[in-house]
Short mmCIF file of C-alpha atoms and ligand atoms in Angstrom, two decimals:
data_model
loop_
_atom_site.label_atom_id
_atom_site.label_comp_id
_atom_site.label_asym_id
_atom_site.label_seq_id
_atom_site.Cartn_x
_atom_site.Cartn_y
_atom_site.Cartn_z
CA MET A 1 154.59 120.44 59.43
CA ALA A 2 156.24 117.28 60.83
CA ASP A 3 156.80 114.44 58.37
CA PRO A 4 154.23 111.71 59.22
CA ILE A 5 156.89 109.08 58.52
CA ALA A 6 159.40 110.54 61.00
CA GLY A 7 159.74 108.41 64.13
CA LYS A 8 157.87 105.40 62.72
CA VAL A 9 159.38 102.03 63.57
CA VAL A 10 159.56 99.97 60.39
CA VAL A 11 160.65 96.38 59.75
CA ILE A 12 161.55 95.54 56.15
CA THR A 13 162.20 91.97 55.05
CA GLY A 14 164.31 91.56 51.94
CA GLY A 15 166.13 94.72 52.95
CA SER A 16 169.55 93.62 51.69
CA SER A 17 168.90 94.54 48.06
CA GLY A 18 166.44 95.89 45.50
CA LEU A 19 163.10 97.25 46.64
CA GLY A 20 163.71 96.61 50.35
CA GLU A 21 167.06 98.38 50.31
CA ALA A 22 165.60 101.38 48.44
CA ALA A 23 162.66 101.56 50.85
CA ALA A 24 165.02 101.42 53.84
CA HIS A 25 167.02 104.38 52.49
CA CYS A 26 163.92 106.38 51.58
CA LEU A 27 162.13 105.86 54.91
CA ALA A 28 165.24 106.39 57.05
CA ALA A 29 165.94 109.62 55.17
CA ARG A 30 162.49 110.76 56.29
CA GLY A 31 163.20 109.95 59.92
CA ALA A 32 161.86 106.41 60.28
CA LYS A 33 163.70 103.90 62.50
CA VAL A 34 164.28 100.95 60.23
CA VAL A 35 165.10 97.32 60.98
CA VAL A 36 166.56 95.94 57.78
CA ALA A 37 166.23 92.15 57.57
CA ALA A 38 167.41 89.44 55.18
CA ARG A 39 169.90 86.54 55.10
CA ARG A 40 173.08 88.25 53.81
CA LYS A 41 174.70 89.88 56.83
CA ASP A 42 177.36 91.76 54.86
CA LYS A 43 174.76 93.35 52.59
CA LEU A 44 172.57 94.33 55.55
CA GLU A 45 175.54 95.90 57.30
CA GLY A 46 176.31 97.85 54.13
CA VAL A 47 172.74 99.20 53.92
CA VAL A 48 172.66 100.12 57.61
CA GLY A 49 176.14 101.68 57.44
CA SER A 50 175.13 103.90 54.56
CA ILE A 51 171.86 104.94 56.28
CA LYS A 52 173.78 105.80 59.44
CA SER A 53 176.42 107.79 57.63
CA ALA A 54 173.61 109.84 56.11
CA GLY A 55 172.37 110.56 59.65
CA GLY A 56 169.53 108.00 59.71
CA GLU A 57 168.58 105.36 62.27
CA ALA A 58 168.69 101.69 61.27
CA ARG A 59 169.78 98.29 62.47
CA PRO A 60 170.42 95.02 60.66
CA PHE A 61 168.83 91.69 61.53
CA VAL A 62 169.75 88.42 59.90
CA VAL A 63 166.61 86.42 59.18
CA ASP A 64 165.41 83.64 56.96
CA VAL A 65 161.71 84.38 56.47
CA THR A 66 160.98 80.70 55.92
CA SER A 67 161.60 80.21 59.64
CA LYS A 68 158.64 81.21 61.80
CA ASP A 69 160.89 81.41 64.86
CA GLU A 70 163.42 83.68 63.16
CA VAL A 71 160.69 86.04 61.97
CA GLY A 72 159.30 86.08 65.51
CA ALA A 73 162.77 86.98 66.81
CA LEU A 74 163.02 89.77 64.22
CA ILE A 75 159.84 91.44 65.46
CA ALA A 76 160.85 90.93 69.11
CA GLU A 77 164.19 92.64 68.36
CA ALA A 78 162.50 95.62 66.69
CA ILE A 79 160.16 96.10 69.66
CA SER A 80 162.98 95.67 72.16
CA ALA A 81 165.18 98.20 70.30
CA TYR A 82 162.58 100.85 69.55
CA GLY A 83 159.68 100.14 71.93
CA ARG A 84 156.97 99.70 69.31
CA LEU A 85 156.28 98.66 65.71
CA ASP A 86 154.43 100.85 63.23
CA THR A 87 154.95 99.26 59.83
CA MET A 88 155.76 95.70 58.77
CA ILE A 89 156.90 95.50 55.16
CA ASN A 90 156.69 91.88 53.99
CA ASN A 91 158.90 92.26 50.95
CA ALA A 92 161.37 89.32 50.76
CA GLY A 93 160.75 87.30 47.63
CA LEU A 94 162.05 84.95 44.95
CA MET A 95 161.05 84.83 41.28
CA ALA A 96 162.07 81.51 39.72
CA ILE A 97 160.44 81.61 36.30
CA ALA A 98 160.36 78.31 34.36
CA PRO A 99 157.82 76.27 32.42
CA MET A 100 156.08 73.75 34.66
CA GLU A 101 157.20 70.87 32.42
CA GLU A 102 160.77 71.51 33.63
CA GLY A 103 159.56 70.16 36.98
CA LEU A 104 161.77 72.41 39.10
CA THR A 105 159.92 71.42 42.25
CA GLY A 106 162.70 72.65 44.54
CA GLU A 107 162.21 76.18 43.17
CA TRP A 108 158.42 75.85 43.51
CA ASP A 109 158.97 74.94 47.16
CA ARG A 110 161.29 77.88 47.75
CA MET A 111 158.89 80.37 46.15
CA ILE A 112 156.00 79.07 48.24
CA ASP A 113 158.11 79.14 51.40
CA ILE A 114 159.53 82.63 50.88
CA ASN A 115 156.76 84.44 49.02
CA ILE A 116 153.73 83.00 50.83
CA LYS A 117 154.82 81.49 54.13
CA GLY A 118 157.36 84.27 54.71
CA VAL A 119 154.56 86.84 54.42
CA LEU A 120 152.31 84.80 56.71
CA TYR A 121 155.05 84.52 59.33
CA GLY A 122 155.56 88.28 59.13
CA ILE A 123 151.85 88.81 59.71
CA ALA A 124 151.75 86.29 62.57
CA ALA A 125 154.73 87.92 64.28
CA ALA A 126 153.67 91.57 63.93
CA LEU A 127 149.91 91.31 64.42
CA PRO A 128 149.87 90.74 68.20
CA GLN A 129 151.91 93.93 68.68
CA PHE A 130 149.65 95.91 66.33
CA LEU A 131 146.57 94.68 68.22
CA LYS A 132 148.20 95.57 71.54
CA GLN A 133 149.06 99.06 70.31
CA GLY A 134 145.70 99.55 68.59
CA SER A 135 147.55 100.62 65.44
CA GLY A 136 149.85 99.30 62.74
CA HIS A 137 150.38 98.97 59.02
CA PHE A 138 151.17 95.91 56.92
CA ILE A 139 152.69 96.53 53.49
CA ASN A 140 152.82 93.31 51.50
CA MET A 141 154.74 92.99 48.24
CA SER A 142 152.74 91.25 45.53
CA SER A 143 153.39 91.90 41.83
CA VAL A 144 151.63 92.60 38.56
CA ALA A 145 152.11 88.81 38.31
CA GLY A 146 149.62 88.70 41.18
CA ILE A 147 147.01 90.35 38.94
CA LYS A 148 147.73 88.51 35.71
CA VAL A 149 149.40 85.14 35.01
CA PHE A 150 152.43 85.32 32.74
CA SER A 151 153.06 82.37 30.46
CA PRO A 152 155.13 80.39 29.83
CA GLY A 153 157.03 80.10 33.08
CA GLY A 154 155.12 82.33 35.48
CA ALA A 155 152.57 79.87 36.86
CA VAL A 156 154.06 79.21 40.28
CA TYR A 157 155.48 82.70 40.85
CA SER A 158 152.10 84.18 39.88
CA GLY A 159 150.42 81.66 42.16
CA THR A 160 152.44 82.94 45.09
CA LYS A 161 151.75 86.59 44.25
CA PHE A 162 148.00 85.94 43.77
CA ALA A 163 148.17 84.38 47.23
CA VAL A 164 149.81 87.49 48.69
CA ARG A 165 147.01 89.66 47.27
CA ALA A 166 144.31 87.33 48.58
CA ILE A 167 145.88 87.11 52.04
CA SER A 168 146.34 90.89 52.17
CA GLU A 169 142.74 91.58 51.20
CA GLY A 170 141.41 89.07 53.73
CA LEU A 171 143.64 90.57 56.39
CA ARG A 172 142.48 94.09 55.49
CA GLN A 173 138.83 93.11 55.89
CA GLU A 174 139.51 91.43 59.24
CA LEU A 175 141.48 94.38 60.62
CA ALA A 176 139.41 97.25 59.23
CA SER A 177 137.69 97.83 62.58
CA ARG A 178 140.96 97.57 64.56
CA ASN A 179 142.77 100.66 63.23
CA ILE A 180 145.31 98.49 61.38
CA ARG A 181 146.05 99.30 57.76
CA VAL A 182 146.94 96.84 55.00
CA THR A 183 148.51 97.88 51.70
CA THR A 184 149.37 95.57 48.83
CA ILE A 185 151.90 96.76 46.27
CA GLU A 186 152.02 95.30 42.77
CA PRO A 187 155.20 96.36 40.96
CA GLY A 188 155.93 95.75 37.30
CA ALA A 189 159.51 95.25 36.10
CA ILE A 190 161.87 96.95 38.52
CA ASP A 191 165.64 96.69 38.06
CA THR A 192 166.84 94.48 40.94
CA GLU A 193 168.46 91.06 41.51
CA LEU A 194 165.01 89.45 41.26
CA LYS A 195 165.41 88.71 37.55
CA TYR A 196 168.25 86.25 38.29
CA GLY A 197 166.09 83.97 40.46
CA THR A 198 165.57 81.05 38.09
CA SER A 199 168.02 78.23 37.31
CA ASP A 200 166.37 77.78 33.88
CA LYS A 201 168.71 79.42 31.34
CA ALA A 202 166.11 80.03 28.61
CA ALA A 203 163.63 81.49 31.09
CA ARG A 204 166.31 83.74 32.54
CA ALA A 205 167.15 85.09 29.07
CA ALA A 206 163.45 85.78 28.45
CA VAL A 207 163.11 87.55 31.81
CA GLU A 208 166.19 89.68 31.13
CA GLU A 209 164.61 90.72 27.82
CA VAL A 210 161.44 91.87 29.62
CA TYR A 211 163.56 93.76 32.15
CA LYS A 212 165.23 95.85 29.44
CA THR A 213 162.58 98.51 30.07
CA SER A 214 162.65 98.15 33.87
CA ILE A 215 162.69 101.17 36.16
CA GLY A 216 164.51 101.90 39.42
CA SER A 217 163.65 100.66 42.93
CA ASP A 218 163.10 104.24 44.09
CA SER A 219 159.75 104.11 42.23
CA ILE A 220 158.47 101.53 44.71
CA ALA A 221 160.07 103.24 47.71
CA ARG A 222 157.99 106.32 46.85
CA ALA A 223 154.83 104.17 46.62
CA ILE A 224 155.56 102.71 50.06
CA ALA A 225 156.15 106.18 51.49
CA PHE A 226 152.88 107.41 49.94
CA ALA A 227 150.91 104.65 51.68
CA MET A 228 152.69 105.32 54.97
CA GLU A 229 152.31 109.08 55.00
CA GLN A 230 148.51 109.06 54.82
CA PRO A 231 146.57 109.98 57.96
CA PRO A 232 145.62 106.96 60.13
CA ASP A 233 142.02 106.85 58.86
CA VAL A 234 143.20 106.50 55.24
CA ASP A 235 144.27 103.04 54.07
CA VAL A 236 145.79 102.92 50.59
CA ASN A 237 144.72 99.37 49.77
CA GLU A 238 146.61 98.65 46.55
CA ILE A 239 149.22 100.37 44.41
CA VAL A 240 150.19 99.12 40.94
CA VAL A 241 153.39 100.63 39.54
CA ARG A 242 154.69 99.67 36.10
CA PRO A 243 157.37 101.16 33.87
CA THR A 244 155.57 103.41 31.39
CA ALA A 245 156.90 101.19 28.60
CA GLN A 246 155.59 97.94 30.11
CA VAL A 247 152.57 96.56 28.25
CA PHE A 248 151.41 93.52 30.31
P1 NDP B 1 165.82 91.21 45.10
O1 NDP B 1 166.19 89.85 44.63
O2 NDP B 1 166.74 92.32 44.86
O3 NDP B 1 165.48 91.18 46.65
C1 NDP B 1 164.92 90.07 47.28
C2 NDP B 1 165.17 90.23 48.75
O4 NDP B 1 164.58 89.14 49.45
C3 NDP B 1 166.65 90.23 49.08
O5 NDP B 1 166.90 91.23 50.04
C4 NDP B 1 166.89 88.86 49.68
O6 NDP B 1 167.93 88.96 50.62
C5 NDP B 1 165.55 88.62 50.34
N1 NDP B 1 165.27 87.21 50.59
C6 NDP B 1 165.18 86.22 49.68
N2 NDP B 1 164.95 85.06 50.30
C7 NDP B 1 164.90 85.32 51.63
C8 NDP B 1 164.70 84.54 52.78
N3 NDP B 1 164.50 83.20 52.70
N4 NDP B 1 164.71 85.14 53.99
C9 NDP B 1 164.93 86.46 54.08
N5 NDP B 1 165.11 87.27 53.03
C10 NDP B 1 165.11 86.69 51.82
O7 NDP B 1 164.41 91.50 44.44
P2 NDP B 1 163.36 92.68 44.64
O8 NDP B 1 163.87 93.71 45.52
O9 NDP B 1 162.90 93.04 43.30
O10 NDP B 1 162.17 91.89 45.34
C11 NDP B 1 161.48 92.34 46.47
C12 NDP B 1 160.04 91.91 46.35
O11 NDP B 1 159.41 92.61 45.28
C13 NDP B 1 159.84 90.43 46.07
O12 NDP B 1 158.77 89.95 46.86
C14 NDP B 1 159.46 90.41 44.61
O13 NDP B 1 158.70 89.30 44.27
C15 NDP B 1 158.68 91.71 44.50
N6 NDP B 1 158.55 92.21 43.15
C16 NDP B 1 159.66 92.64 42.47
C17 NDP B 1 159.53 93.05 41.15
C18 NDP B 1 160.70 93.43 40.32
O14 NDP B 1 160.54 93.56 39.10
N7 NDP B 1 161.87 93.65 40.88
C19 NDP B 1 158.23 93.06 40.47
C20 NDP B 1 157.15 92.63 41.30
C21 NDP B 1 157.32 92.23 42.59
P3 NDP B 1 168.94 87.80 51.05
O15 NDP B 1 169.33 87.08 49.80
O16 NDP B 1 170.07 88.58 51.67
O17 NDP B 1 168.20 86.97 52.03
#
């Protein structure tokens, strides 16, 4: 039987490292055509080079998801290269943990811009194509921090990830009758660069402690693949994946 993921055209933001990079490898290995997008060109080229040398199909695209125009250009490039768009994975993110009394408003701004507005721009850019095709799949990366607020230090990051869940669920309800699927993924501690996102030294040490029991990015790549491989009338709405050893 043919792999249901084979031939799908997939855009992944935050594809230069961590969960996005692992998903790009996993989906390309199953025959998807993957546009890997983020800001660091050298990293993207590395990911695409390694997919291609394994016989997969991928292309890099440099994007800052806080720019609506750049995200629009990313989707236009994917459609121009591959003729359609099947799955938009809104994954780029920043976790800058710090107590609110530190007043790191610049990091609050960046988290809101990347984690919330970046997802919204991804939706705005991909949705017209999905509606035109009469099919499509959004996979939005929230977090267990989007289910439960972690304190001290997690208020703003959790706020952005609660927002992603709310936006995804609203989008799902609106698109249910249009043959467009929406999946929200809520990972626990996964071993990536995410844990280095804060400039607050004490918070970073606390985060690194939590991440001692983290698991690999392949765990989330498999969750993404599971949502994608379902038949079109099955929408896996939410997937929560924690390390077995993670309590909260
Ligand atoms: P990484 O830090 O490894 O990856 C983050 C990715 O986002 C990078 O590819 C980075 O690429 C990209 N990115 C950051 N800012 C921008 C931007 N402005 N424009 C475009 N791309 C950007 O962390 P993860 O892989 O862990 O994170 C992926 C997602 O998973 C995030 O949304 C995160 O919140 C979520 N998540 C992760 C968990 C974990 O424990 N790892 C737990 C729960 C959720 P570049 O710097 O090249 O732009």
